[in-house]
Amino acid sequence: MPSQSDETHPRPLHVMEIIGNAIVGGMEHYVRNLVRHLPREQFRITCLCPFESPFTRTLREANCDVFITPVTDDPAWRSIQLAVELIRQQSIDLIHAHMPKAHALAGLASCLTNKPAVATVHGMHVTAQELGISLTTGTHLVVVCQDAYAQALTLGVPPERVTLIPNGVDIEMFVPNCKRERLRNALNIALDTALVGFVGRIDHDKGPDVFLRVAELVHRQRGDAQFVLVGEGELDGSIAAQIVQAGSGAYVRMAGMWPETQDVYPALDLLVSTSRSEGMPLALLEGMACGVPIVAMGIGGVPEVVEYGATGYVTPAGDVERTGNAIVKLLNEPERRQQMALAARQRALEHFDLRQSARFTSELFRRIVKETSTTPLYVTTRTPTRDEQVRKTA
């Protein structure tokens, strides 16, 4: 029986975060933000990552214990063994996974330890792999946009095992008019020059090549405008080559990685998203919190983020011409941009405060652990003997 002291001061809930990658990307930013904003007196965090990186360093700086093991689509036995032993030895209460390969490891560990597992789906769709893992191992799905939520239900995930929690942004870190000159000075761009930005990984899903096509279209009508891509990725070399081949180096720059993106957004007059696939992009939330109007192709959760005509414009997916025309329209209307800047900041404050997202997540974790403590996830049954089967049918 617990003592009066235990009831007054219950131990923190111990969560194991299993993370499928350790680069600098949206999923990693989500995890970093979550572990920083879960109440420290209520939660203890242990992380399982596939390799050491600057990301794992930030986790340790946030007072998380970090362990390294391969995280693959077909989990290695040593990874399963490590996860199970950590859960048992450190009294883990709940497993939280990010990316399908981490979800697979979490699902197996959940079955072997009878501890509940939650997987956050960061994209616009629930993949067949994520669906199969959830239905087979009984994991709870957290999705970040309405498309993924509706799809999960349609594909047969029970309503009680899927939760929609939109992403959030640190509204105290990402603020308007902060160090507007830093990025511009680095690029040698004057403060009064129109600057249109892309912030994200330089890879196929984010559509940096589409951004270049949009920039070329806008340049024909607004030759004074400048464009910048902020980020790194597997297409760095390809995008740099395309800029040279198109002769667009005079108005398109690649700024590389800026870890402190709160210094990037205020330098922009417009933030543009040309992604081919998105859940609820943190870059758009961060830009809005910094008071930057948005022009974004309407993929995944983007239409849930941007209030059309108030905080920016949403254009059809892949439509370069309409995206370019929306940018030109806003560049030609500075007063309209200013109104949108104010509205963008207000929308971020009201709907995408990270503290609210963290609170919803913490409440979900506590509910799942409480329910599991009264109703075990898996009940081991014994096969009746032949004599017992005969007596039952007699």
Short mmCIF file of N, CA and C in Angstrom, two decimals, residues 252-392:
data_model
loop_
_atom_site.label_atom_id
_atom_site.label_comp_id
_atom_site.label_asym_id
_atom_site.label_seq_id
_atom_site.Cartn_x
_atom_site.Cartn_y
_atom_site.Cartn_z
N VAL A 252 18.63 34.28 -56.37
CA VAL A 252 18.34 33.14 -55.50
C VAL A 252 19.60 32.75 -54.74
N ARG A 253 19.52 32.67 -53.42
CA ARG A 253 20.66 32.31 -52.59
C ARG A 253 20.34 31.04 -51.79
N MET A 254 21.39 30.28 -51.49
CA MET A 254 21.28 29.16 -50.57
C MET A 254 22.03 29.54 -49.30
N ALA A 255 21.31 29.65 -48.20
CA ALA A 255 21.90 30.13 -46.95
C ALA A 255 22.43 29.00 -46.08
N GLY A 256 22.13 27.74 -46.44
CA GLY A 256 22.58 26.63 -45.62
C GLY A 256 21.76 26.53 -44.34
N MET A 257 22.31 25.76 -43.38
CA MET A 257 21.60 25.53 -42.12
C MET A 257 21.78 26.69 -41.16
N TRP A 258 20.68 27.15 -40.59
CA TRP A 258 20.68 28.15 -39.53
C TRP A 258 20.01 27.52 -38.31
N PRO A 259 20.78 27.04 -37.35
CA PRO A 259 20.17 26.38 -36.18
C PRO A 259 19.19 27.27 -35.44
N GLU A 260 19.48 28.57 -35.38
CA GLU A 260 18.60 29.50 -34.67
C GLU A 260 17.64 30.16 -35.67
N THR A 261 16.61 29.41 -36.05
CA THR A 261 15.71 29.90 -37.09
C THR A 261 14.87 31.08 -36.62
N GLN A 262 14.82 31.32 -35.31
CA GLN A 262 14.09 32.50 -34.84
C GLN A 262 14.74 33.78 -35.34
N ASP A 263 15.99 33.70 -35.83
CA ASP A 263 16.65 34.86 -36.42
C ASP A 263 16.43 34.94 -37.93
N VAL A 264 15.85 33.89 -38.50
CA VAL A 264 15.65 33.83 -39.96
C VAL A 264 14.33 34.45 -40.37
N TYR A 265 13.23 34.00 -39.74
CA TYR A 265 11.90 34.40 -40.20
C TYR A 265 11.67 35.91 -40.20
N PRO A 266 12.10 36.64 -39.17
CA PRO A 266 11.83 38.08 -39.18
C PRO A 266 12.50 38.82 -40.34
N ALA A 267 13.51 38.20 -40.97
CA ALA A 267 14.17 38.84 -42.11
C ALA A 267 13.35 38.73 -43.38
N LEU A 268 12.34 37.87 -43.37
CA LEU A 268 11.58 37.58 -44.59
C LEU A 268 10.34 38.48 -44.70
N ASP A 269 10.01 38.84 -45.93
CA ASP A 269 8.75 39.52 -46.20
C ASP A 269 7.63 38.52 -46.44
N LEU A 270 8.00 37.36 -46.99
CA LEU A 270 7.04 36.28 -47.21
C LEU A 270 7.74 34.95 -46.97
N LEU A 271 7.02 33.98 -46.40
CA LEU A 271 7.51 32.62 -46.26
C LEU A 271 6.71 31.73 -47.19
N VAL A 272 7.40 30.94 -48.00
CA VAL A 272 6.74 30.13 -49.03
C VAL A 272 6.99 28.65 -48.76
N SER A 273 5.94 27.84 -48.91
CA SER A 273 6.06 26.39 -48.80
C SER A 273 5.64 25.76 -50.12
N THR A 274 6.52 24.97 -50.70
CA THR A 274 6.24 24.29 -51.98
C THR A 274 6.34 22.78 -51.81
N SER A 275 6.00 22.28 -50.63
CA SER A 275 6.18 20.87 -50.31
C SER A 275 5.28 19.97 -51.14
N ARG A 276 5.78 18.77 -51.39
CA ARG A 276 4.98 17.72 -52.02
C ARG A 276 4.25 16.87 -50.98
N SER A 277 4.77 16.88 -49.75
CA SER A 277 4.17 16.10 -48.67
C SER A 277 4.40 16.83 -47.36
N GLU A 278 3.34 17.00 -46.57
CA GLU A 278 3.44 17.68 -45.28
C GLU A 278 2.39 17.14 -44.32
N GLY A 279 2.71 17.17 -43.04
CA GLY A 279 1.72 16.93 -42.00
C GLY A 279 1.22 18.28 -41.54
N MET A 280 1.87 18.81 -40.51
CA MET A 280 1.61 20.18 -40.07
C MET A 280 2.97 20.85 -39.91
N PRO A 281 3.46 21.53 -40.95
CA PRO A 281 4.85 22.00 -40.98
C PRO A 281 5.18 23.01 -39.91
N LEU A 282 6.21 22.69 -39.13
CA LEU A 282 6.65 23.59 -38.06
C LEU A 282 7.17 24.90 -38.62
N ALA A 283 7.78 24.87 -39.82
CA ALA A 283 8.31 26.10 -40.39
C ALA A 283 7.21 27.14 -40.57
N LEU A 284 6.03 26.72 -41.02
CA LEU A 284 4.94 27.68 -41.20
C LEU A 284 4.46 28.22 -39.86
N LEU A 285 4.39 27.35 -38.85
CA LEU A 285 3.96 27.82 -37.52
C LEU A 285 4.97 28.81 -36.95
N GLU A 286 6.25 28.50 -37.12
CA GLU A 286 7.29 29.39 -36.61
C GLU A 286 7.28 30.73 -37.35
N GLY A 287 7.10 30.66 -38.66
CA GLY A 287 7.03 31.90 -39.44
C GLY A 287 5.86 32.76 -39.03
N MET A 288 4.69 32.15 -38.85
CA MET A 288 3.52 32.91 -38.43
C MET A 288 3.73 33.53 -37.05
N ALA A 289 4.35 32.77 -36.13
CA ALA A 289 4.61 33.31 -34.80
C ALA A 289 5.54 34.52 -34.87
N CYS A 290 6.39 34.56 -35.90
CA CYS A 290 7.29 35.70 -36.11
C CYS A 290 6.63 36.81 -36.92
N GLY A 291 5.35 36.65 -37.25
CA GLY A 291 4.63 37.69 -37.97
C GLY A 291 4.96 37.75 -39.44
N VAL A 292 5.14 36.59 -40.08
CA VAL A 292 5.46 36.55 -41.50
C VAL A 292 4.26 35.98 -42.27
N PRO A 293 3.74 36.69 -43.26
CA PRO A 293 2.67 36.15 -44.10
C PRO A 293 3.15 34.91 -44.86
N ILE A 294 2.21 34.02 -45.17
CA ILE A 294 2.53 32.73 -45.77
C ILE A 294 1.91 32.61 -47.16
N VAL A 295 2.65 32.03 -48.09
CA VAL A 295 2.09 31.53 -49.34
C VAL A 295 2.50 30.06 -49.42
N ALA A 296 1.53 29.15 -49.41
CA ALA A 296 1.86 27.73 -49.30
C ALA A 296 0.95 26.89 -50.18
N MET A 297 1.53 25.86 -50.77
CA MET A 297 0.74 24.90 -51.52
C MET A 297 -0.03 24.03 -50.54
N GLY A 298 -1.31 23.79 -50.85
CA GLY A 298 -2.23 23.18 -49.89
C GLY A 298 -2.11 21.69 -49.75
N ILE A 299 -1.02 21.24 -49.13
CA ILE A 299 -0.74 19.83 -48.90
C ILE A 299 -0.99 19.48 -47.44
N GLY A 300 -1.59 18.29 -47.18
CA GLY A 300 -1.74 17.80 -45.81
C GLY A 300 -2.42 18.79 -44.90
N GLY A 301 -1.74 19.15 -43.79
CA GLY A 301 -2.34 20.04 -42.81
C GLY A 301 -2.14 21.51 -43.07
N VAL A 302 -1.53 21.87 -44.23
CA VAL A 302 -1.28 23.29 -44.52
C VAL A 302 -2.56 24.12 -44.50
N PRO A 303 -3.67 23.67 -45.11
CA PRO A 303 -4.90 24.48 -45.06
C PRO A 303 -5.43 24.70 -43.65
N GLU A 304 -5.04 23.84 -42.69
CA GLU A 304 -5.44 24.04 -41.30
C GLU A 304 -4.60 25.11 -40.62
N VAL A 305 -3.43 25.38 -41.17
CA VAL A 305 -2.51 26.35 -40.57
C VAL A 305 -2.79 27.76 -41.06
N VAL A 306 -2.90 27.91 -42.38
CA VAL A 306 -3.01 29.23 -43.00
C VAL A 306 -4.48 29.60 -43.15
N GLU A 307 -4.86 30.75 -42.60
CA GLU A 307 -6.22 31.27 -42.79
C GLU A 307 -6.22 32.08 -44.09
N TYR A 308 -6.87 31.52 -45.11
CA TYR A 308 -6.79 32.08 -46.46
C TYR A 308 -7.25 33.54 -46.49
N GLY A 309 -6.42 34.40 -47.05
CA GLY A 309 -6.75 35.81 -47.18
C GLY A 309 -6.51 36.63 -45.94
N ALA A 310 -6.29 35.96 -44.80
CA ALA A 310 -6.06 36.68 -43.54
C ALA A 310 -4.61 36.59 -43.10
N THR A 311 -4.04 35.38 -43.13
CA THR A 311 -2.63 35.21 -42.74
C THR A 311 -1.76 34.84 -43.94
N GLY A 312 -2.37 34.72 -45.10
CA GLY A 312 -1.62 34.37 -46.30
C GLY A 312 -2.53 33.74 -47.32
N TYR A 313 -1.93 33.01 -48.26
CA TYR A 313 -2.69 32.35 -49.31
C TYR A 313 -2.28 30.89 -49.41
N VAL A 314 -3.28 30.03 -49.66
CA VAL A 314 -3.05 28.61 -49.94
C VAL A 314 -3.36 28.38 -51.41
N THR A 315 -2.43 27.76 -52.12
CA THR A 315 -2.60 27.51 -53.55
C THR A 315 -2.66 26.02 -53.81
N PRO A 316 -3.19 25.60 -54.96
CA PRO A 316 -3.27 24.16 -55.26
C PRO A 316 -1.89 23.51 -55.28
N ALA A 317 -1.84 22.28 -54.83
CA ALA A 317 -0.57 21.55 -54.77
C ALA A 317 0.06 21.49 -56.16
N GLY A 318 1.33 21.86 -56.23
CA GLY A 318 2.08 21.78 -57.48
C GLY A 318 1.82 22.89 -58.47
N ASP A 319 0.94 23.84 -58.13
CA ASP A 319 0.58 24.90 -59.09
C ASP A 319 1.58 26.05 -58.95
N VAL A 320 2.60 26.03 -59.79
CA VAL A 320 3.65 27.04 -59.74
C VAL A 320 3.12 28.41 -60.11
N GLU A 321 2.28 28.48 -61.13
CA GLU A 321 1.79 29.77 -61.61
C GLU A 321 0.95 30.48 -60.56
N ARG A 322 0.01 29.79 -59.95
CA ARG A 322 -0.85 30.44 -58.96
C ARG A 322 -0.06 30.79 -57.69
N THR A 323 0.92 29.98 -57.35
CA THR A 323 1.76 30.30 -56.21
C THR A 323 2.58 31.56 -56.49
N GLY A 324 3.17 31.62 -57.69
CA GLY A 324 3.94 32.81 -58.06
C GLY A 324 3.09 34.06 -58.10
N ASN A 325 1.88 33.93 -58.64
CA ASN A 325 0.98 35.10 -58.73
C ASN A 325 0.58 35.59 -57.34
N ALA A 326 0.38 34.66 -56.39
CA ALA A 326 0.04 35.05 -55.02
C ALA A 326 1.19 35.81 -54.37
N ILE A 327 2.41 35.38 -54.65
CA ILE A 327 3.58 36.08 -54.11
C ILE A 327 3.68 37.48 -54.69
N VAL A 328 3.52 37.59 -56.01
CA VAL A 328 3.58 38.91 -56.66
C VAL A 328 2.52 39.84 -56.09
N LYS A 329 1.32 39.30 -55.91
CA LYS A 329 0.21 40.10 -55.38
C LYS A 329 0.58 40.69 -54.02
N LEU A 330 1.15 39.88 -53.13
CA LEU A 330 1.48 40.37 -51.80
C LEU A 330 2.71 41.28 -51.81
N LEU A 331 3.65 41.02 -52.69
CA LEU A 331 4.80 41.92 -52.80
C LEU A 331 4.37 43.31 -53.26
N ASN A 332 3.31 43.35 -54.05
CA ASN A 332 2.81 44.63 -54.57
C ASN A 332 1.89 45.34 -53.59
N GLU A 333 1.56 44.67 -52.47
CA GLU A 333 0.61 45.26 -51.51
C GLU A 333 1.22 45.25 -50.10
N PRO A 334 2.16 46.15 -49.82
CA PRO A 334 2.83 46.15 -48.52
C PRO A 334 1.88 46.35 -47.34
N GLU A 335 0.84 47.16 -47.52
CA GLU A 335 -0.11 47.35 -46.41
C GLU A 335 -0.85 46.05 -46.10
N ARG A 336 -1.21 45.33 -47.16
CA ARG A 336 -1.88 44.03 -46.97
C ARG A 336 -0.95 43.06 -46.25
N ARG A 337 0.32 43.06 -46.62
CA ARG A 337 1.28 42.19 -45.96
C ARG A 337 1.39 42.52 -44.47
N GLN A 338 1.36 43.78 -44.13
CA GLN A 338 1.45 44.18 -42.74
C GLN A 338 0.24 43.69 -41.94
N GLN A 339 -0.94 43.80 -42.55
CA GLN A 339 -2.14 43.28 -41.89
C GLN A 339 -2.04 41.78 -41.68
N MET A 340 -1.55 41.08 -42.69
CA MET A 340 -1.40 39.63 -42.58
C MET A 340 -0.35 39.25 -41.54
N ALA A 341 0.68 40.05 -41.43
CA ALA A 341 1.72 39.78 -40.43
C ALA A 341 1.13 39.80 -39.02
N LEU A 342 0.32 40.80 -38.74
CA LEU A 342 -0.32 40.90 -37.42
C LEU A 342 -1.28 39.73 -37.19
N ALA A 343 -2.04 39.39 -38.24
CA ALA A 343 -3.01 38.30 -38.12
C ALA A 343 -2.30 36.96 -37.96
N ALA A 344 -1.15 36.79 -38.62
CA ALA A 344 -0.41 35.53 -38.51
C ALA A 344 0.08 35.32 -37.08
N ARG A 345 0.63 36.36 -36.49
CA ARG A 345 1.10 36.26 -35.11
C ARG A 345 -0.07 35.94 -34.17
N GLN A 346 -1.20 36.60 -34.36
CA GLN A 346 -2.35 36.37 -33.51
C GLN A 346 -2.88 34.95 -33.65
N ARG A 347 -2.89 34.43 -34.87
CA ARG A 347 -3.37 33.06 -35.08
C ARG A 347 -2.45 32.05 -34.40
N ALA A 348 -1.15 32.29 -34.48
CA ALA A 348 -0.21 31.40 -33.79
C ALA A 348 -0.45 31.42 -32.29
N LEU A 349 -0.68 32.61 -31.73
CA LEU A 349 -0.93 32.72 -30.29
C LEU A 349 -2.19 31.97 -29.88
N GLU A 350 -3.23 32.06 -30.69
CA GLU A 350 -4.53 31.50 -30.31
C GLU A 350 -4.64 30.00 -30.57
N HIS A 351 -3.97 29.51 -31.61
CA HIS A 351 -4.23 28.13 -32.04
C HIS A 351 -3.02 27.20 -32.00
N PHE A 352 -1.81 27.73 -31.96
CA PHE A 352 -0.64 26.86 -32.11
C PHE A 352 0.42 27.10 -31.04
N ASP A 353 -0.01 27.40 -29.85
CA ASP A 353 0.90 27.58 -28.72
C ASP A 353 1.43 26.21 -28.30
N LEU A 354 2.74 26.05 -28.29
CA LEU A 354 3.36 24.78 -27.95
C LEU A 354 2.95 24.30 -26.56
N ARG A 355 2.72 25.22 -25.64
CA ARG A 355 2.33 24.81 -24.29
C ARG A 355 1.01 24.05 -24.30
N GLN A 356 0.10 24.45 -25.20
CA GLN A 356 -1.17 23.75 -25.32
C GLN A 356 -0.97 22.37 -25.90
N SER A 357 -0.15 22.26 -26.94
CA SER A 357 0.14 20.96 -27.54
C SER A 357 0.78 20.01 -26.53
N ALA A 358 1.74 20.53 -25.75
CA ALA A 358 2.40 19.70 -24.74
C ALA A 358 1.41 19.27 -23.66
N ARG A 359 0.49 20.15 -23.31
CA ARG A 359 -0.50 19.80 -22.28
C ARG A 359 -1.42 18.68 -22.77
N PHE A 360 -1.89 18.79 -24.02
CA PHE A 360 -2.74 17.73 -24.58
C PHE A 360 -2.00 16.40 -24.61
N THR A 361 -0.71 16.45 -24.98
CA THR A 361 0.08 15.23 -25.06
C THR A 361 0.28 14.62 -23.68
N SER A 362 0.59 15.45 -22.69
CA SER A 362 0.80 14.93 -21.34
C SER A 362 -0.49 14.33 -20.78
N GLU A 363 -1.62 14.95 -21.08
CA GLU A 363 -2.90 14.41 -20.61
C GLU A 363 -3.19 13.06 -21.26
N LEU A 364 -2.86 12.94 -22.55
CA LEU A 364 -3.06 11.66 -23.24
C LEU A 364 -2.17 10.58 -22.63
N PHE A 365 -0.90 10.90 -22.39
CA PHE A 365 0.02 9.92 -21.81
C PHE A 365 -0.51 9.42 -20.47
N ARG A 366 -0.96 10.35 -19.63
CA ARG A 366 -1.44 9.96 -18.31
C ARG A 366 -2.69 9.09 -18.40
N ARG A 367 -3.58 9.46 -19.33
CA ARG A 367 -4.81 8.67 -19.48
C ARG A 367 -4.49 7.25 -19.94
N ILE A 368 -3.59 7.11 -20.90
CA ILE A 368 -3.27 5.78 -21.42
C ILE A 368 -2.61 4.93 -20.35
N VAL A 369 -1.69 5.51 -19.59
CA VAL A 369 -1.02 4.75 -18.53
C VAL A 369 -2.03 4.34 -17.46
N LYS A 370 -2.93 5.23 -17.11
CA LYS A 370 -3.95 4.91 -16.09
C LYS A 370 -4.86 3.79 -16.57
N GLU A 371 -5.29 3.86 -17.83
CA GLU A 371 -6.17 2.82 -18.36
C GLU A 371 -5.45 1.48 -18.41
N THR A 372 -4.18 1.49 -18.77
CA THR A 372 -3.41 0.25 -18.87
C THR A 372 -3.19 -0.37 -17.50
N SER A 373 -3.08 0.45 -16.47
CA SER A 373 -2.84 -0.08 -15.12
C SER A 373 -4.04 -0.85 -14.61
N THR A 374 -5.23 -0.55 -15.13
CA THR A 374 -6.44 -1.26 -14.69
C THR A 374 -6.86 -2.35 -15.66
N THR A 375 -6.45 -2.23 -16.93
CA THR A 375 -6.78 -3.22 -17.94
C THR A 375 -5.51 -3.57 -18.71
N PRO A 376 -4.86 -4.69 -18.39
CA PRO A 376 -3.62 -5.05 -19.08
C PRO A 376 -3.79 -5.10 -20.59
N LEU A 377 -2.73 -4.71 -21.31
CA LEU A 377 -2.79 -4.72 -22.77
C LEU A 377 -2.92 -6.13 -23.30
N TYR A 378 -2.16 -7.04 -22.74
CA TYR A 378 -2.13 -8.41 -23.24
C TYR A 378 -2.30 -9.37 -22.07
N VAL A 379 -3.18 -10.35 -22.25
CA VAL A 379 -3.42 -11.36 -21.23
C VAL A 379 -2.96 -12.70 -21.77
N THR A 380 -1.99 -13.30 -21.11
CA THR A 380 -1.48 -14.59 -21.56
C THR A 380 -2.46 -15.68 -21.18
N THR A 381 -2.86 -16.51 -22.13
CA THR A 381 -3.80 -17.59 -21.88
C THR A 381 -3.10 -18.94 -22.05
N ARG A 382 -3.59 -19.93 -21.34
CA ARG A 382 -3.03 -21.28 -21.43
C ARG A 382 -3.95 -22.13 -22.29
N THR A 383 -3.34 -22.88 -23.21
CA THR A 383 -4.14 -23.77 -24.05
C THR A 383 -4.68 -24.91 -23.21
N PRO A 384 -6.01 -25.18 -23.24
CA PRO A 384 -6.57 -26.27 -22.43
C PRO A 384 -5.96 -27.61 -22.82
N THR A 385 -5.80 -28.49 -21.82
CA THR A 385 -5.32 -29.84 -22.10
C THR A 385 -6.42 -30.62 -22.81
N ARG A 386 -6.04 -31.78 -23.36
CA ARG A 386 -7.02 -32.60 -24.07
C ARG A 386 -8.13 -33.04 -23.13
N ASP A 387 -7.76 -33.43 -21.88
CA ASP A 387 -8.78 -33.87 -20.92
C ASP A 387 -9.75 -32.73 -20.61
N GLU A 388 -9.22 -31.50 -20.47
CA GLU A 388 -10.08 -30.36 -20.17
C GLU A 388 -11.02 -30.08 -21.34
N GLN A 389 -10.53 -30.23 -22.57
CA GLN A 389 -11.38 -30.01 -23.73
C GLN A 389 -12.50 -31.05 -23.79
N VAL A 390 -12.18 -32.30 -23.43
CA VAL A 390 -13.18 -33.37 -23.45
C VAL A 390 -14.25 -33.10 -22.39
N ARG A 391 -13.78 -32.71 -21.17
CA ARG A 391 -14.75 -32.44 -20.10
C ARG A 391 -15.66 -31.28 -20.46
N LYS A 392 -15.09 -30.24 -21.16
CA LYS A 392 -15.90 -29.07 -21.51
C LYS A 392 -16.98 -29.43 -22.51
#
